[in-house]
Short mmCIF file of C-alpha atoms in Angstrom, two decimals:
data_model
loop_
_atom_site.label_atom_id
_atom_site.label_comp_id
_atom_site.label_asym_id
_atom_site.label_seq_id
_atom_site.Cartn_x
_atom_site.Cartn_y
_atom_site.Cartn_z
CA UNK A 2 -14.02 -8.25 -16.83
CA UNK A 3 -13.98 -9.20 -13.11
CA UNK A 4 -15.34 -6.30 -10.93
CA UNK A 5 -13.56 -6.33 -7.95
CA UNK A 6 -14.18 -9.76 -7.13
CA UNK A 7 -10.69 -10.85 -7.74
CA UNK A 8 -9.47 -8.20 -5.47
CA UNK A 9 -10.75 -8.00 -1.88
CA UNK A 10 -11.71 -11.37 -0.68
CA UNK A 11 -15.26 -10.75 0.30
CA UNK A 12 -16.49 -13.86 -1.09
CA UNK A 13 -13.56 -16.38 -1.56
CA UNK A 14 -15.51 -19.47 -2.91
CA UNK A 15 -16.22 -16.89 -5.43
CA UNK A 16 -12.46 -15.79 -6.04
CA UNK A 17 -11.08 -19.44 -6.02
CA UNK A 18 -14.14 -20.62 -8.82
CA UNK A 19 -13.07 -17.98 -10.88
CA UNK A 20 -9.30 -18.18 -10.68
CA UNK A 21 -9.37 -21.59 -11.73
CA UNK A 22 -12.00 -21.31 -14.43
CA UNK A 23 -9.96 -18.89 -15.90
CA UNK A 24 -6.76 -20.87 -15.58
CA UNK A 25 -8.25 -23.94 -16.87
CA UNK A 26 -9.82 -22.28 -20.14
CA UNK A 27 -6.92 -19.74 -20.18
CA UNK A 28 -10.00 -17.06 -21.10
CA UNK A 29 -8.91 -13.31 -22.02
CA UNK A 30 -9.56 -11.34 -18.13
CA UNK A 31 -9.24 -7.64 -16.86
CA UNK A 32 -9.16 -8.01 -13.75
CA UNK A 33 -10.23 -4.28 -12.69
CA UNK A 34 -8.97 -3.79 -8.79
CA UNK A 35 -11.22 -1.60 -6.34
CA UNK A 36 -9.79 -2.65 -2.83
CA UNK A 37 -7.33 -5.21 -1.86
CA UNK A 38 -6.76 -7.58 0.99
CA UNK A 39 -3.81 -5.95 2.21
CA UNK A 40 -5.56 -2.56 2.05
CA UNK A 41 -7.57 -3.39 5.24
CA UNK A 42 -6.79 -4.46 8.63
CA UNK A 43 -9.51 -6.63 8.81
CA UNK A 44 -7.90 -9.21 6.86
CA UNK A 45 -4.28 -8.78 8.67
CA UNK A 46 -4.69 -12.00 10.58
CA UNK A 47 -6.79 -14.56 8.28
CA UNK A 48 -6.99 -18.42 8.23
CA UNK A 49 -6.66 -18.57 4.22
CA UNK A 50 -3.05 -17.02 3.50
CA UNK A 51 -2.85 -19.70 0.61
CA UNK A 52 -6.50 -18.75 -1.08
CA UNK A 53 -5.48 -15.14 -0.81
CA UNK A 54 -2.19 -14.85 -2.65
CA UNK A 55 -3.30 -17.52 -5.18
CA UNK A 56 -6.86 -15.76 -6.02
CA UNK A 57 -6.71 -12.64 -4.75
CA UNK A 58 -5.65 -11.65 -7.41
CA UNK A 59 -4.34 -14.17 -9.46
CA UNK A 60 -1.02 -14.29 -11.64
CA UNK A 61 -1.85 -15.77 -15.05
CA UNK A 62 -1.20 -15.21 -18.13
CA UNK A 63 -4.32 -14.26 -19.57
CA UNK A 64 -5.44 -12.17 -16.64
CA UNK A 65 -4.52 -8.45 -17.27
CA UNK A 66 -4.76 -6.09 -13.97
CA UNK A 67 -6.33 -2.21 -13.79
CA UNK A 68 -5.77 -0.72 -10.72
CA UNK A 69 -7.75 2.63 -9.99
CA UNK A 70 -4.75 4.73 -8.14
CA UNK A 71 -0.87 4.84 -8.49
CA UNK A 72 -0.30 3.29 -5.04
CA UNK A 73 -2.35 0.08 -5.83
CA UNK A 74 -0.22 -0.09 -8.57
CA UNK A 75 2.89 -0.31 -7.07
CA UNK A 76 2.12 -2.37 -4.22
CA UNK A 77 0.56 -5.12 -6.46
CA UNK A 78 4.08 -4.97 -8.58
CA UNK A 79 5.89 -5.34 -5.08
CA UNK A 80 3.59 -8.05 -3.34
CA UNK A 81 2.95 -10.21 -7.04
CA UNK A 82 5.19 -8.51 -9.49
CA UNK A 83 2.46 -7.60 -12.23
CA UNK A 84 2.10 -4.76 -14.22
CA UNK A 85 -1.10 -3.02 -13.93
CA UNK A 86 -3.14 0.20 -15.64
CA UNK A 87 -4.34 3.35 -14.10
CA UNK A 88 -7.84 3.87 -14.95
CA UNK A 89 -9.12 6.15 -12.22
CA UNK A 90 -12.91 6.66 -11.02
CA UNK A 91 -14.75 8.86 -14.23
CA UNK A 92 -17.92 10.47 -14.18
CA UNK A 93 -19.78 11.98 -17.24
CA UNK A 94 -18.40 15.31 -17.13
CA UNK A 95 -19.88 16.18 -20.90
CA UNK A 96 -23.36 16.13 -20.06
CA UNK A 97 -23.54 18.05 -16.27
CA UNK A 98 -26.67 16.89 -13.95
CA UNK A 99 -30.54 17.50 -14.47
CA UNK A 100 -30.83 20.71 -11.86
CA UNK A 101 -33.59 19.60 -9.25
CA UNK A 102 -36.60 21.14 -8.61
CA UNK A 103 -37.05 23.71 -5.82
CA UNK A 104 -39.74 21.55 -4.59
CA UNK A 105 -37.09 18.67 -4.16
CA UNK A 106 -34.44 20.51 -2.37
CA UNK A 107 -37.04 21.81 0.30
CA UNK A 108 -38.43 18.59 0.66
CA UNK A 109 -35.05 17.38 1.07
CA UNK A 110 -33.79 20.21 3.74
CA UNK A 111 -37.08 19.41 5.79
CA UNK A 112 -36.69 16.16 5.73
CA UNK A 113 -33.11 16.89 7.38
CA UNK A 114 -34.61 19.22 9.76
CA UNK A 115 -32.57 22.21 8.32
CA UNK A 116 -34.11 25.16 9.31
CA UNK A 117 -33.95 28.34 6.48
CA UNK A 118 -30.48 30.23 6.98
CA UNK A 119 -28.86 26.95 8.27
CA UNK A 120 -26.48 25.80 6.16
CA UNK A 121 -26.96 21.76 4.75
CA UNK A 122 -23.62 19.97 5.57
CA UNK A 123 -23.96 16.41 3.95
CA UNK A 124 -21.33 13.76 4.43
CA UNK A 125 -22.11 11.47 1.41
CA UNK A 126 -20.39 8.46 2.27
CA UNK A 127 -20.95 5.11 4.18
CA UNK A 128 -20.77 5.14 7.92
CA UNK A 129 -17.37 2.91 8.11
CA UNK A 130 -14.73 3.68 11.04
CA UNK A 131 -12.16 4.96 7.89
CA UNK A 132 -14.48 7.99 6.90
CA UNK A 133 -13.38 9.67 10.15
CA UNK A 134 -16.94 11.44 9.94
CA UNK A 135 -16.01 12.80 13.70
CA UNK A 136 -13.95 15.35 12.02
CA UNK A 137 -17.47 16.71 10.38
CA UNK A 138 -18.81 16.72 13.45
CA UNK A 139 -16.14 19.16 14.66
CA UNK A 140 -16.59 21.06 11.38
CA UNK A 141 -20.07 21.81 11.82
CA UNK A 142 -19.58 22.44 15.83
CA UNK A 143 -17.49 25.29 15.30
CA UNK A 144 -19.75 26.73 11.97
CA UNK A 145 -21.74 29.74 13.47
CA UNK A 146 -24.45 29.23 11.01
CA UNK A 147 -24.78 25.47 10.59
CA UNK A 148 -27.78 24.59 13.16
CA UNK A 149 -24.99 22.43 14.39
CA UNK A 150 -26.57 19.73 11.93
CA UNK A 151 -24.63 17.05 10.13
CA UNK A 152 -26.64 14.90 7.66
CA UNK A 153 -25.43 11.46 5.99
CA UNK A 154 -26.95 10.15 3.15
CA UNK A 155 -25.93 6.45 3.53
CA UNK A 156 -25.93 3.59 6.03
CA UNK A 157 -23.57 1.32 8.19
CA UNK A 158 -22.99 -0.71 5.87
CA UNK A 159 -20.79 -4.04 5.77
CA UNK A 160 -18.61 -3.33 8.76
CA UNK A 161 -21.28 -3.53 12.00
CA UNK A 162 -22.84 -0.86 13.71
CA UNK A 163 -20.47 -0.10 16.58
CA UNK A 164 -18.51 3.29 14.77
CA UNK A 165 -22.60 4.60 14.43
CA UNK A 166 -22.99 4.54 17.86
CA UNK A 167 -20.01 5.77 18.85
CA UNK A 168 -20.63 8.82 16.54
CA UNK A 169 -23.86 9.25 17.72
CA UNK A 170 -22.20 9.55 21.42
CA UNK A 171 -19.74 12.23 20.27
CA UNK A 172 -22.19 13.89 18.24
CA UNK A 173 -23.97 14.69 21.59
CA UNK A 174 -20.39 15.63 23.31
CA UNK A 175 -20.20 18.75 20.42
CA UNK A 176 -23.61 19.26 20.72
CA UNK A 177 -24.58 18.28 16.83
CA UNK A 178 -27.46 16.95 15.32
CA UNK A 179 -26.46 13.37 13.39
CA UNK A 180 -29.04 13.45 11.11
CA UNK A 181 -29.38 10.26 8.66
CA UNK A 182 -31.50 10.46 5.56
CA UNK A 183 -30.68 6.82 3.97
CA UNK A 184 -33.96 5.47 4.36
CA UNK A 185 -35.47 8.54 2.10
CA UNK A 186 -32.38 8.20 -0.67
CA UNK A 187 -32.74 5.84 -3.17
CA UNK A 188 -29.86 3.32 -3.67
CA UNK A 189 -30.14 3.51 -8.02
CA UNK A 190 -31.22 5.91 -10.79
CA UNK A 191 -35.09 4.82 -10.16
CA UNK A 192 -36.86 6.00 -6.95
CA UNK A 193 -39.90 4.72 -5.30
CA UNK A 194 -42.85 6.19 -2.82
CA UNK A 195 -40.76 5.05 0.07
CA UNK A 196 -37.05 6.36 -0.82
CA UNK A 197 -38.25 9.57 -2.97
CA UNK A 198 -34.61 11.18 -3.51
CA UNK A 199 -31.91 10.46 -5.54
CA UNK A 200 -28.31 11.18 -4.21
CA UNK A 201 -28.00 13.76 -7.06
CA UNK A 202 -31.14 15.78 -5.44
CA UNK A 203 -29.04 15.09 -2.30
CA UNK A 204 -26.38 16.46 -3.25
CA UNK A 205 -27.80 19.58 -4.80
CA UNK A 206 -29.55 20.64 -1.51
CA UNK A 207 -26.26 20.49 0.24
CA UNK A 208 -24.18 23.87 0.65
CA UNK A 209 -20.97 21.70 1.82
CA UNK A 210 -19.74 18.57 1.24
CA UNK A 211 -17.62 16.88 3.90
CA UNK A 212 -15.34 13.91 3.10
CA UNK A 213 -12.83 14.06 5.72
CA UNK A 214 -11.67 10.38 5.17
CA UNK A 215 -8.32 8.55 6.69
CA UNK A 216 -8.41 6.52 2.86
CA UNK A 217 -9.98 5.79 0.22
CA UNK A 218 -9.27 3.62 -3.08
CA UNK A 219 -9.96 6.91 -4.95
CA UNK A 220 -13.04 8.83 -4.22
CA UNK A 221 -16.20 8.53 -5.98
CA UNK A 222 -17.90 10.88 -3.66
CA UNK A 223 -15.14 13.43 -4.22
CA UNK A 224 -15.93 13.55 -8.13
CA UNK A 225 -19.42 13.40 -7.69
CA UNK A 226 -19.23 16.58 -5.55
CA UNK A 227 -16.99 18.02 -7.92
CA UNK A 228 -20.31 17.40 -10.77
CA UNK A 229 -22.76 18.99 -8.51
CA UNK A 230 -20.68 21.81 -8.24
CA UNK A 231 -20.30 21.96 -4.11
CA UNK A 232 -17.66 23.14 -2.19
CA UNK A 233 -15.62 20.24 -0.62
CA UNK A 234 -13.61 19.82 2.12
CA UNK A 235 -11.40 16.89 2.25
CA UNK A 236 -8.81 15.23 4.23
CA UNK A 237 -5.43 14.70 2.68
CA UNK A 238 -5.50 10.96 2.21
CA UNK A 239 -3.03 9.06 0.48
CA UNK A 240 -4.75 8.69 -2.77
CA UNK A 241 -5.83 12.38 -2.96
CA UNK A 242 -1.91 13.52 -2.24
CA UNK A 243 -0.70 11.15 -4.62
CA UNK A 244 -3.58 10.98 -7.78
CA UNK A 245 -6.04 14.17 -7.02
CA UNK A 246 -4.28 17.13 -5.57
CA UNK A 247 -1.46 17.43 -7.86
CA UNK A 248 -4.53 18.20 -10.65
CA UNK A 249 -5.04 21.69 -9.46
CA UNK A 250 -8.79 21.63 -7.58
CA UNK A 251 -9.48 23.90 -5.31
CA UNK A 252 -10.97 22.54 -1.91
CA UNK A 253 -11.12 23.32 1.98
CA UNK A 254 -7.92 20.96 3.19
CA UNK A 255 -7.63 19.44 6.40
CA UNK A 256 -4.40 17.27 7.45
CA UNK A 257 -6.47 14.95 9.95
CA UNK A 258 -7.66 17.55 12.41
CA UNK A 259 -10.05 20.06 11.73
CA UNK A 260 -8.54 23.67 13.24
CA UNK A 261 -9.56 27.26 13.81
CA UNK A 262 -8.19 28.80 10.39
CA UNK A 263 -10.45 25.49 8.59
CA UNK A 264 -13.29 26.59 9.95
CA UNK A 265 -13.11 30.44 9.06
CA UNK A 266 -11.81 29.36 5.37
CA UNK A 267 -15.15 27.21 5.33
CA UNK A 268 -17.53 29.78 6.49
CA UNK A 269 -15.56 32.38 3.95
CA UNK A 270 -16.33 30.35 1.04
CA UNK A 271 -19.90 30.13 2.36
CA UNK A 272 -20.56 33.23 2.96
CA UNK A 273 -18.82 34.89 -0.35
CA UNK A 274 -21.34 33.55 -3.78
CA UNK A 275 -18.80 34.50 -6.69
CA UNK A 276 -16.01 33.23 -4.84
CA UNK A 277 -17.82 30.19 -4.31
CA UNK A 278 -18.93 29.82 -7.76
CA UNK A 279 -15.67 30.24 -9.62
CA UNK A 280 -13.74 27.59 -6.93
CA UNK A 281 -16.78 24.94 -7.97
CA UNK A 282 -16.75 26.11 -12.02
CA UNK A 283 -13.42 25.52 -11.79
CA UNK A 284 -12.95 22.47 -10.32
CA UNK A 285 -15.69 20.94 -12.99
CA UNK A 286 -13.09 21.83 -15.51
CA UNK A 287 -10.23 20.42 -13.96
CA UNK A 288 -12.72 16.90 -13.54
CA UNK A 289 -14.12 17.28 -17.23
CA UNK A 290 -9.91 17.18 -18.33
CA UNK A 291 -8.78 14.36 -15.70
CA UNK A 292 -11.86 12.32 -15.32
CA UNK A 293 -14.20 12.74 -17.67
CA UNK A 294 -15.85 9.78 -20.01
CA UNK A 295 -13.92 11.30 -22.79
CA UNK A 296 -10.61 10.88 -20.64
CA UNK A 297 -11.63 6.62 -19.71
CA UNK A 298 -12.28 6.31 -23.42
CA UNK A 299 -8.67 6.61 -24.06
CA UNK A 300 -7.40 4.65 -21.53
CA UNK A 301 -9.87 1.70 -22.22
CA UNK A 302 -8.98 1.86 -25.70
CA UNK A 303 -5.11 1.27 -24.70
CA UNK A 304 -5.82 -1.41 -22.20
CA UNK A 305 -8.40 -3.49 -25.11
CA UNK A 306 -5.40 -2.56 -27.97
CA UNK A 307 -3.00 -4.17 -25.34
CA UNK A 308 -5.55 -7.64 -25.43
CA UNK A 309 -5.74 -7.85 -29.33
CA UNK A 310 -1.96 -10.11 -29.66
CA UNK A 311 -3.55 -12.43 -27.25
CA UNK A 312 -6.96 -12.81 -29.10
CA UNK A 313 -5.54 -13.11 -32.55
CA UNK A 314 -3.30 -15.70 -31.13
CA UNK A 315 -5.94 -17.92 -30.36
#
């Protein structure tokens, strides 16, 4: 299985090595697609054309493709003419999340500076220009109980540190605390004395989750919202109008902008408990059906089933 790295040409030595090892030996692949080259603007104007359509990814006959939304997997039949799978983002639905301890969450909330009666607004998600994370900023400007506070949970990342500054600047313009917590969150399952949190406990201290994004290849911080049982609200991307929406969650929608009537549906959820906890029950149940463990199960089992010919026939 190659993870990605015959998809988005981050490391191309890496691509080409494989593409050829794998026509060479004519080895069984899934290629499983995240991200691809045409997907970002970044690699628009390149100086390896060749090493991208040849690798990235590659048409041979032992290499079968899983893309993880329906657009991906038309484009890659239009630009290469390959089938491909669906296997979406899954999360494991069946057993929900260890609750965290009291003494977490307040740790957490101080940590952020979030005073008692202000409400936690996290933005889970790299800072990358694509997350639009301004549009949280003008969420939690016009909140009347937010402390004006806006807290992100992860770093810059691989795309420079240009957008952070620039949201830092625009964060002062609205008058809104940017508050970043990464160096406190623990990247992985284990945490240590200096990053004490997991994302989970993150998560679970929040009272909204913003992910306001222009796209995404899915949306793994969408689901994992949905398992904590937050209220979300989310910009219309493609992949949500085409893959998520049509499921039947319930979620605070924006169409790129946030707007008066946004902001008084957000602080109505807030401010109403039962109505808060049916949207979030609900929208577990809709995950556990659409993209649960159970649910990849049965689509890994097709795409193996589809490999067996192949195997025998060697």
């Amino acid at each position: 299985i190659a993870e990605n790295a015959l998809s988005i040409p981050m490391n191309i030595p890496l691509g080409i090595a494989l593409t050829e090892l794998i026509a060479e030996t004519g080895i069984t692949v899934i290629a499983h697609h995240h991200d691809f080259s045409w997907e970002r603007d970044r690699y628009f104007v390149n100086a390896a054309g060749d090493y991208l359509q040849m690798c990235f990814p590659p048409v041979l006959p032992s290499v079968s493709h899983v893309v993880i939304n329906s657009l991906a997997q038309s484009t890659l039949a239009y630009r290469r003419g390959v089938p491909s799978v669906i296997i979406p983002n899954t999360i494991d639905y069946a057993n929900p999340p260890k609750p965290a301890s009291p003494a977490a969450i307040k740790c957490i909330r101080d940590t952020a500076g979030a005073a008692p009666g202000e409400y936690f607004v996290l933005q889970p998600t790299r800072v990358v220009p694509r997350k639009c994370i301004e549009r949280s900023i003008d969420l939690v400007s016009g909140l009347s109980g937010a402390g004006r506070r806006l807290v992100i949970s992860h770093p810059s990342g691989d795309e420079g540190d240009d957008y952070h500054a620039q949201l830092k600047e625009y964060a002062n313009m609205r008058q809104v605390s940017l508050v970043s917590i990464e160096s406190v969150v623990s990247p992985g399952r284990m945490v240590s004395e200096q990053r004490p949190f997991t994302i989970g406990e993150v998560y679970q201290a929040a009272d909204l989750v913003t992910y306001p994004s222009a796209y995404e290849g899915f949306g793994n911080a969408f689901l994992e919202a949905v398992y904590f049982r937050k209220p979300i609200l989310i910009n219309r991307y493609p992949i949500f109008i085409s893959d998520i929406e049509p499921k039947g969650f319930e979620l605070c929608l924006i169409n790129g902008f946030i707007t008066g009537d946004v902001i008084r549906n957000v602080e109505r959820i807030l401010g109403d408990q039962d109505a808060l906890k049916k949207m979030v029950d609900l929208n577990y149940r809709v995950a556990s059906e659409h993209f649960s463990y159970e649910y990849l199960e049965k689509l890994l089992i097709g795409v193996l089933g589809c490999l067996k010919p192949r195997l025998s026939c060697r």
